[in-house]
């Protein structure tokens, strides 16, 4: 498996991966209605966002994107056939490292308030905590693990997935 930054050639495939997730899947049409297209993601990646893909078996197994302007973990998606291989964990670490390098001492995300959903447990296992609930969604936060004199590279241990 190979973890690398998202490139322009990946955009259509990452949109496809996002439509494949077992929970919280969106069709291409639903994503487009939300303003999420290959073109809009390219614009974000050229400005405020950064992302990574994990390649396996000749395709993109998963991807993650963060927003350096707001400190948000914007998205993580993994193809169902690649679940359970620590790909999501590796991608999460890549985004968290980058957000640290942007100067964020706290990151945030939003997800389903349904604690039975896999995403909720995934984030909790990785140190995220609920900061606010609004209807069907929760906002979660995580403090940067960086302390005085610590460096991003020494704080995070590379995940075994990519």
PDB file of C-alpha atoms in Angstrom:
ATOM      1  CA  UNK A   1       0.000   0.000   0.000  1.00  0.00           C
ATOM      2  CA  UNK A   2       1.121   3.513  -0.778  1.00  0.00           C
ATOM      3  CA  UNK A   3       0.108   6.739   0.975  1.00  0.00           C
ATOM      4  CA  UNK A   4       0.611   9.896  -1.099  1.00  0.00           C
ATOM      5  CA  UNK A   5      -0.874  13.371  -1.649  1.00  0.00           C
ATOM      6  CA  UNK A   6      -3.985  13.614  -3.822  1.00  0.00           C
ATOM      7  CA  UNK A   7      -3.210  14.553  -7.412  1.00  0.00           C
ATOM      8  CA  UNK A   8      -5.500  15.997 -10.097  1.00  0.00           C
ATOM      9  CA  UNK A   9      -5.716  12.584 -11.792  1.00  0.00           C
ATOM     10  CA  UNK A  10      -7.288  11.154  -8.586  1.00  0.00           C
ATOM     11  CA  UNK A  11     -10.281  13.469  -8.321  1.00  0.00           C
ATOM     12  CA  UNK A  12     -12.867  11.419 -10.212  1.00  0.00           C
ATOM     13  CA  UNK A  13     -11.816   8.256  -8.392  1.00  0.00           C
ATOM     14  CA  UNK A  14     -11.965   9.821  -4.925  1.00  0.00           C
ATOM     15  CA  UNK A  15     -15.482  11.060  -5.657  1.00  0.00           C
ATOM     16  CA  UNK A  16     -16.324   7.470  -6.643  1.00  0.00           C
ATOM     17  CA  UNK A  17     -14.777   6.121  -3.420  1.00  0.00           C
ATOM     18  CA  UNK A  18     -16.927   8.556  -1.433  1.00  0.00           C
ATOM     19  CA  UNK A  19     -20.052   7.075  -3.053  1.00  0.00           C
ATOM     20  CA  UNK A  20     -19.021   3.541  -1.997  1.00  0.00           C
ATOM     21  CA  UNK A  21     -18.785   3.921   1.777  1.00  0.00           C
ATOM     22  CA  UNK A  22     -20.973   1.477   3.714  1.00  0.00           C
ATOM     23  CA  UNK A  23     -22.349   4.108   6.055  1.00  0.00           C
ATOM     24  CA  UNK A  24     -23.262   7.649   5.112  1.00  0.00           C
ATOM     25  CA  UNK A  25     -22.868   7.043   1.388  1.00  0.00           C
ATOM     26  CA  UNK A  26     -23.782   9.811  -1.057  1.00  0.00           C
ATOM     27  CA  UNK A  27     -24.474   9.439  -4.752  1.00  0.00           C
ATOM     28  CA  UNK A  28     -22.514  11.572  -7.209  1.00  0.00           C
ATOM     29  CA  UNK A  29     -25.700  13.560  -7.750  1.00  0.00           C
ATOM     30  CA  UNK A  30     -26.187  14.168  -4.019  1.00  0.00           C
ATOM     31  CA  UNK A  31     -22.553  15.244  -3.676  1.00  0.00           C
ATOM     32  CA  UNK A  32     -22.952  17.603  -6.641  1.00  0.00           C
ATOM     33  CA  UNK A  33     -26.039  19.129  -4.991  1.00  0.00           C
ATOM     34  CA  UNK A  34     -23.832  19.834  -1.973  1.00  0.00           C
ATOM     35  CA  UNK A  35     -21.297  21.487  -4.284  1.00  0.00           C
ATOM     36  CA  UNK A  36     -18.831  18.605  -4.092  1.00  0.00           C
ATOM     37  CA  UNK A  37     -17.475  17.766  -7.535  1.00  0.00           C
ATOM     38  CA  UNK A  38     -14.048  16.978  -8.954  1.00  0.00           C
ATOM     39  CA  UNK A  39     -13.762  20.642  -9.975  1.00  0.00           C
ATOM     40  CA  UNK A  40     -14.749  22.037  -6.571  1.00  0.00           C
ATOM     41  CA  UNK A  41     -12.433  19.630  -4.743  1.00  0.00           C
ATOM     42  CA  UNK A  42      -9.571  20.604  -7.091  1.00  0.00           C
ATOM     43  CA  UNK A  43     -10.199  24.263  -6.218  1.00  0.00           C
ATOM     44  CA  UNK A  44     -10.125  23.484  -2.495  1.00  0.00           C
ATOM     45  CA  UNK A  45      -6.926  21.446  -2.825  1.00  0.00           C
ATOM     46  CA  UNK A  46      -5.333  24.363  -4.673  1.00  0.00           C
ATOM     47  CA  UNK A  47      -6.152  26.756  -1.824  1.00  0.00           C
ATOM     48  CA  UNK A  48      -7.150  25.800   1.726  1.00  0.00           C
ATOM     49  CA  UNK A  49      -7.361  22.001   1.760  1.00  0.00           C
ATOM     50  CA  UNK A  50      -4.859  19.144   1.506  1.00  0.00           C
ATOM     51  CA  UNK A  51      -5.542  15.470   1.052  1.00  0.00           C
ATOM     52  CA  UNK A  52      -3.984  12.043   0.789  1.00  0.00           C
ATOM     53  CA  UNK A  53      -4.883   8.779  -0.906  1.00  0.00           C
ATOM     54  CA  UNK A  54      -3.939   5.243  -0.010  1.00  0.00           C
ATOM     55  CA  UNK A  55      -3.386   3.096  -3.086  1.00  0.00           C
ATOM     56  CA  UNK A  56      -3.696  -0.684  -3.020  1.00  0.00           C
ATOM     57  CA  UNK A  57      -4.194  -3.308  -5.674  1.00  0.00           C
ATOM     58  CA  UNK A  58      -3.994  -0.743  -8.461  1.00  0.00           C
ATOM     59  CA  UNK A  59      -6.713   1.571  -7.159  1.00  0.00           C
ATOM     60  CA  UNK A  60      -7.436   4.163  -4.528  1.00  0.00           C
ATOM     61  CA  UNK A  61      -8.416   2.246  -1.396  1.00  0.00           C
ATOM     62  CA  UNK A  62      -9.263   5.379   0.580  1.00  0.00           C
ATOM     63  CA  UNK A  63      -8.651   9.094   0.949  1.00  0.00           C
ATOM     64  CA  UNK A  64      -8.817  11.891   3.488  1.00  0.00           C
ATOM     65  CA  UNK A  65      -8.879  15.680   3.225  1.00  0.00           C
ATOM     66  CA  UNK A  66      -8.405  18.423   5.814  1.00  0.00           C
ATOM     67  CA  UNK A  67      -9.064  22.165   5.780  1.00  0.00           C
ATOM     68  CA  UNK A  68      -6.011  24.134   6.837  1.00  0.00           C
ATOM     69  CA  UNK A  69      -7.988  27.375   7.099  1.00  0.00           C
ATOM     70  CA  UNK A  70     -10.443  26.072   9.722  1.00  0.00           C
ATOM     71  CA  UNK A  71      -8.708  23.044  11.268  1.00  0.00           C
ATOM     72  CA  UNK A  72     -11.469  20.711  10.078  1.00  0.00           C
ATOM     73  CA  UNK A  73     -11.010  17.072   9.220  1.00  0.00           C
ATOM     74  CA  UNK A  74     -13.185  17.386   6.119  1.00  0.00           C
ATOM     75  CA  UNK A  75     -13.586  13.778   4.971  1.00  0.00           C
ATOM     76  CA  UNK A  76     -12.268  10.239   5.287  1.00  0.00           C
ATOM     77  CA  UNK A  77     -13.585   7.518   2.989  1.00  0.00           C
ATOM     78  CA  UNK A  78     -12.426   3.925   2.501  1.00  0.00           C
ATOM     79  CA  UNK A  79     -13.681   1.383  -0.033  1.00  0.00           C
ATOM     80  CA  UNK A  80     -15.575  -1.378   1.816  1.00  0.00           C
ATOM     81  CA  UNK A  81     -13.275  -4.119   0.521  1.00  0.00           C
ATOM     82  CA  UNK A  82     -10.301  -2.372   2.155  1.00  0.00           C
ATOM     83  CA  UNK A  83     -11.830  -1.834   5.589  1.00  0.00           C
ATOM     84  CA  UNK A  84     -10.016  -3.267   8.597  1.00  0.00           C
ATOM     85  CA  UNK A  85      -6.515  -2.671   7.191  1.00  0.00           C
ATOM     86  CA  UNK A  86      -5.771   0.540   9.162  1.00  0.00           C
ATOM     87  CA  UNK A  87      -6.088   2.623   6.002  1.00  0.00           C
ATOM     88  CA  UNK A  88      -8.507   5.046   7.654  1.00  0.00           C
ATOM     89  CA  UNK A  89      -6.156   5.374  10.625  1.00  0.00           C
ATOM     90  CA  UNK A  90      -3.173   6.112   8.374  1.00  0.00           C
ATOM     91  CA  UNK A  91      -5.143   8.705   6.440  1.00  0.00           C
ATOM     92  CA  UNK A  92      -6.397  10.308   9.657  1.00  0.00           C
ATOM     93  CA  UNK A  93      -2.830  10.597  10.945  1.00  0.00           C
ATOM     94  CA  UNK A  94      -1.714  12.207   7.671  1.00  0.00           C
ATOM     95  CA  UNK A  95      -4.396  14.893   7.945  1.00  0.00           C
ATOM     96  CA  UNK A  96      -3.751  15.457  11.650  1.00  0.00           C
ATOM     97  CA  UNK A  97      -0.010  15.861  10.992  1.00  0.00           C
ATOM     98  CA  UNK A  98      -0.729  18.413   8.294  1.00  0.00           C
ATOM     99  CA  UNK A  99      -3.178  20.336  10.473  1.00  0.00           C
ATOM    100  CA  UNK A 100      -0.476  20.439  13.187  1.00  0.00           C
ATOM    101  CA  UNK A 101       1.972  21.822  10.648  1.00  0.00           C
ATOM    102  CA  UNK A 102      -0.580  24.536   9.844  1.00  0.00           C
ATOM    103  CA  UNK A 103      -0.446  25.610  13.490  1.00  0.00           C
ATOM    104  CA  UNK A 104      -3.733  24.149  14.705  1.00  0.00           C
ATOM    105  CA  UNK A 105      -3.642  23.069  18.347  1.00  0.00           C
ATOM    106  CA  UNK A 106      -7.161  21.644  18.092  1.00  0.00           C
ATOM    107  CA  UNK A 107      -8.947  19.971  15.185  1.00  0.00           C
ATOM    108  CA  UNK A 108     -12.666  19.475  14.614  1.00  0.00           C
ATOM    109  CA  UNK A 109     -15.105  17.463  12.531  1.00  0.00           C
ATOM    110  CA  UNK A 110     -18.778  16.657  12.398  1.00  0.00           C
ATOM    111  CA  UNK A 111     -20.376  13.247  12.052  1.00  0.00           C
ATOM    112  CA  UNK A 112     -23.586  11.375  12.786  1.00  0.00           C
ATOM    113  CA  UNK A 113     -24.802  11.590  16.359  1.00  0.00           C
ATOM    114  CA  UNK A 114     -25.661   7.867  16.150  1.00  0.00           C
ATOM    115  CA  UNK A 115     -23.035   6.302  18.401  1.00  0.00           C
ATOM    116  CA  UNK A 116     -23.693   2.907  16.773  1.00  0.00           C
ATOM    117  CA  UNK A 117     -22.254   4.192  13.494  1.00  0.00           C
ATOM    118  CA  UNK A 118     -18.735   3.019  12.769  1.00  0.00           C
ATOM    119  CA  UNK A 119     -17.415   6.544  12.191  1.00  0.00           C
ATOM    120  CA  UNK A 120     -18.310   7.628  15.714  1.00  0.00           C
ATOM    121  CA  UNK A 121     -16.380   4.761  17.315  1.00  0.00           C
ATOM    122  CA  UNK A 122     -13.464   5.257  14.912  1.00  0.00           C
ATOM    123  CA  UNK A 123     -13.014   8.870  15.954  1.00  0.00           C
ATOM    124  CA  UNK A 124     -13.385   8.109  19.662  1.00  0.00           C
ATOM    125  CA  UNK A 125     -10.728   5.367  19.384  1.00  0.00           C
ATOM    126  CA  UNK A 126      -8.417   7.964  17.844  1.00  0.00           C
ATOM    127  CA  UNK A 127      -8.808  10.455  20.685  1.00  0.00           C
ATOM    128  CA  UNK A 128     -11.657  12.631  19.417  1.00  0.00           C
ATOM    129  CA  UNK A 129     -14.348  13.765  21.873  1.00  0.00           C
ATOM    130  CA  UNK A 130     -17.835  15.165  21.405  1.00  0.00           C
ATOM    131  CA  UNK A 131     -17.899  18.906  21.907  1.00  0.00           C
ATOM    132  CA  UNK A 132     -21.455  19.681  20.824  1.00  0.00           C
ATOM    133  CA  UNK A 133     -24.574  17.896  19.587  1.00  0.00           C
ATOM    134  CA  UNK A 134     -27.028  19.476  17.172  1.00  0.00           C
ATOM    135  CA  UNK A 135     -29.895  17.240  16.133  1.00  0.00           C
ATOM    136  CA  UNK A 136     -28.602  14.311  14.114  1.00  0.00           C
ATOM    137  CA  UNK A 137     -24.967  15.439  14.102  1.00  0.00           C
ATOM    138  CA  UNK A 138     -22.219  15.863  16.652  1.00  0.00           C
ATOM    139  CA  UNK A 139     -19.192  18.074  16.506  1.00  0.00           C
ATOM    140  CA  UNK A 140     -16.025  16.411  17.730  1.00  0.00           C
ATOM    141  CA  UNK A 141     -12.683  17.905  18.662  1.00  0.00           C
ATOM    142  CA  UNK A 142      -9.201  16.638  19.264  1.00  0.00           C
ATOM    143  CA  UNK A 143      -6.309  18.473  20.831  1.00  0.00           C
ATOM    144  CA  UNK A 144      -3.061  18.359  18.919  1.00  0.00           C
ATOM    145  CA  UNK A 145      -0.678  15.937  20.605  1.00  0.00           C
ATOM    146  CA  UNK A 146       2.123  18.461  20.210  1.00  0.00           C
ATOM    147  CA  UNK A 147       3.518  19.821  23.408  1.00  0.00           C
ATOM    148  CA  UNK A 148       6.281  22.342  24.066  1.00  0.00           C
ATOM    149  CA  UNK A 149       9.389  21.469  22.091  1.00  0.00           C
ATOM    150  CA  UNK A 150       7.735  18.554  20.271  1.00  0.00           C
ATOM    151  CA  UNK A 151       7.764  18.117  16.515  1.00  0.00           C
ATOM    152  CA  UNK A 152       5.034  16.622  14.316  1.00  0.00           C
ATOM    153  CA  UNK A 153       7.400  13.933  13.008  1.00  0.00           C
ATOM    154  CA  UNK A 154       8.339  12.645  16.458  1.00  0.00           C
ATOM    155  CA  UNK A 155       4.822  12.808  17.899  1.00  0.00           C
ATOM    156  CA  UNK A 156       2.989  10.627  15.407  1.00  0.00           C
ATOM    157  CA  UNK A 157       4.020   7.086  14.675  1.00  0.00           C
ATOM    158  CA  UNK A 158       3.385   6.042  11.086  1.00  0.00           C
ATOM    159  CA  UNK A 159       0.277   3.853  10.894  1.00  0.00           C
ATOM    160  CA  UNK A 160       0.641   0.294   9.655  1.00  0.00           C
ATOM    161  CA  UNK A 161      -1.935   0.710   6.885  1.00  0.00           C
ATOM    162  CA  UNK A 162       0.000   2.674   4.269  1.00  0.00           C
TER     163      UNK A 162
END
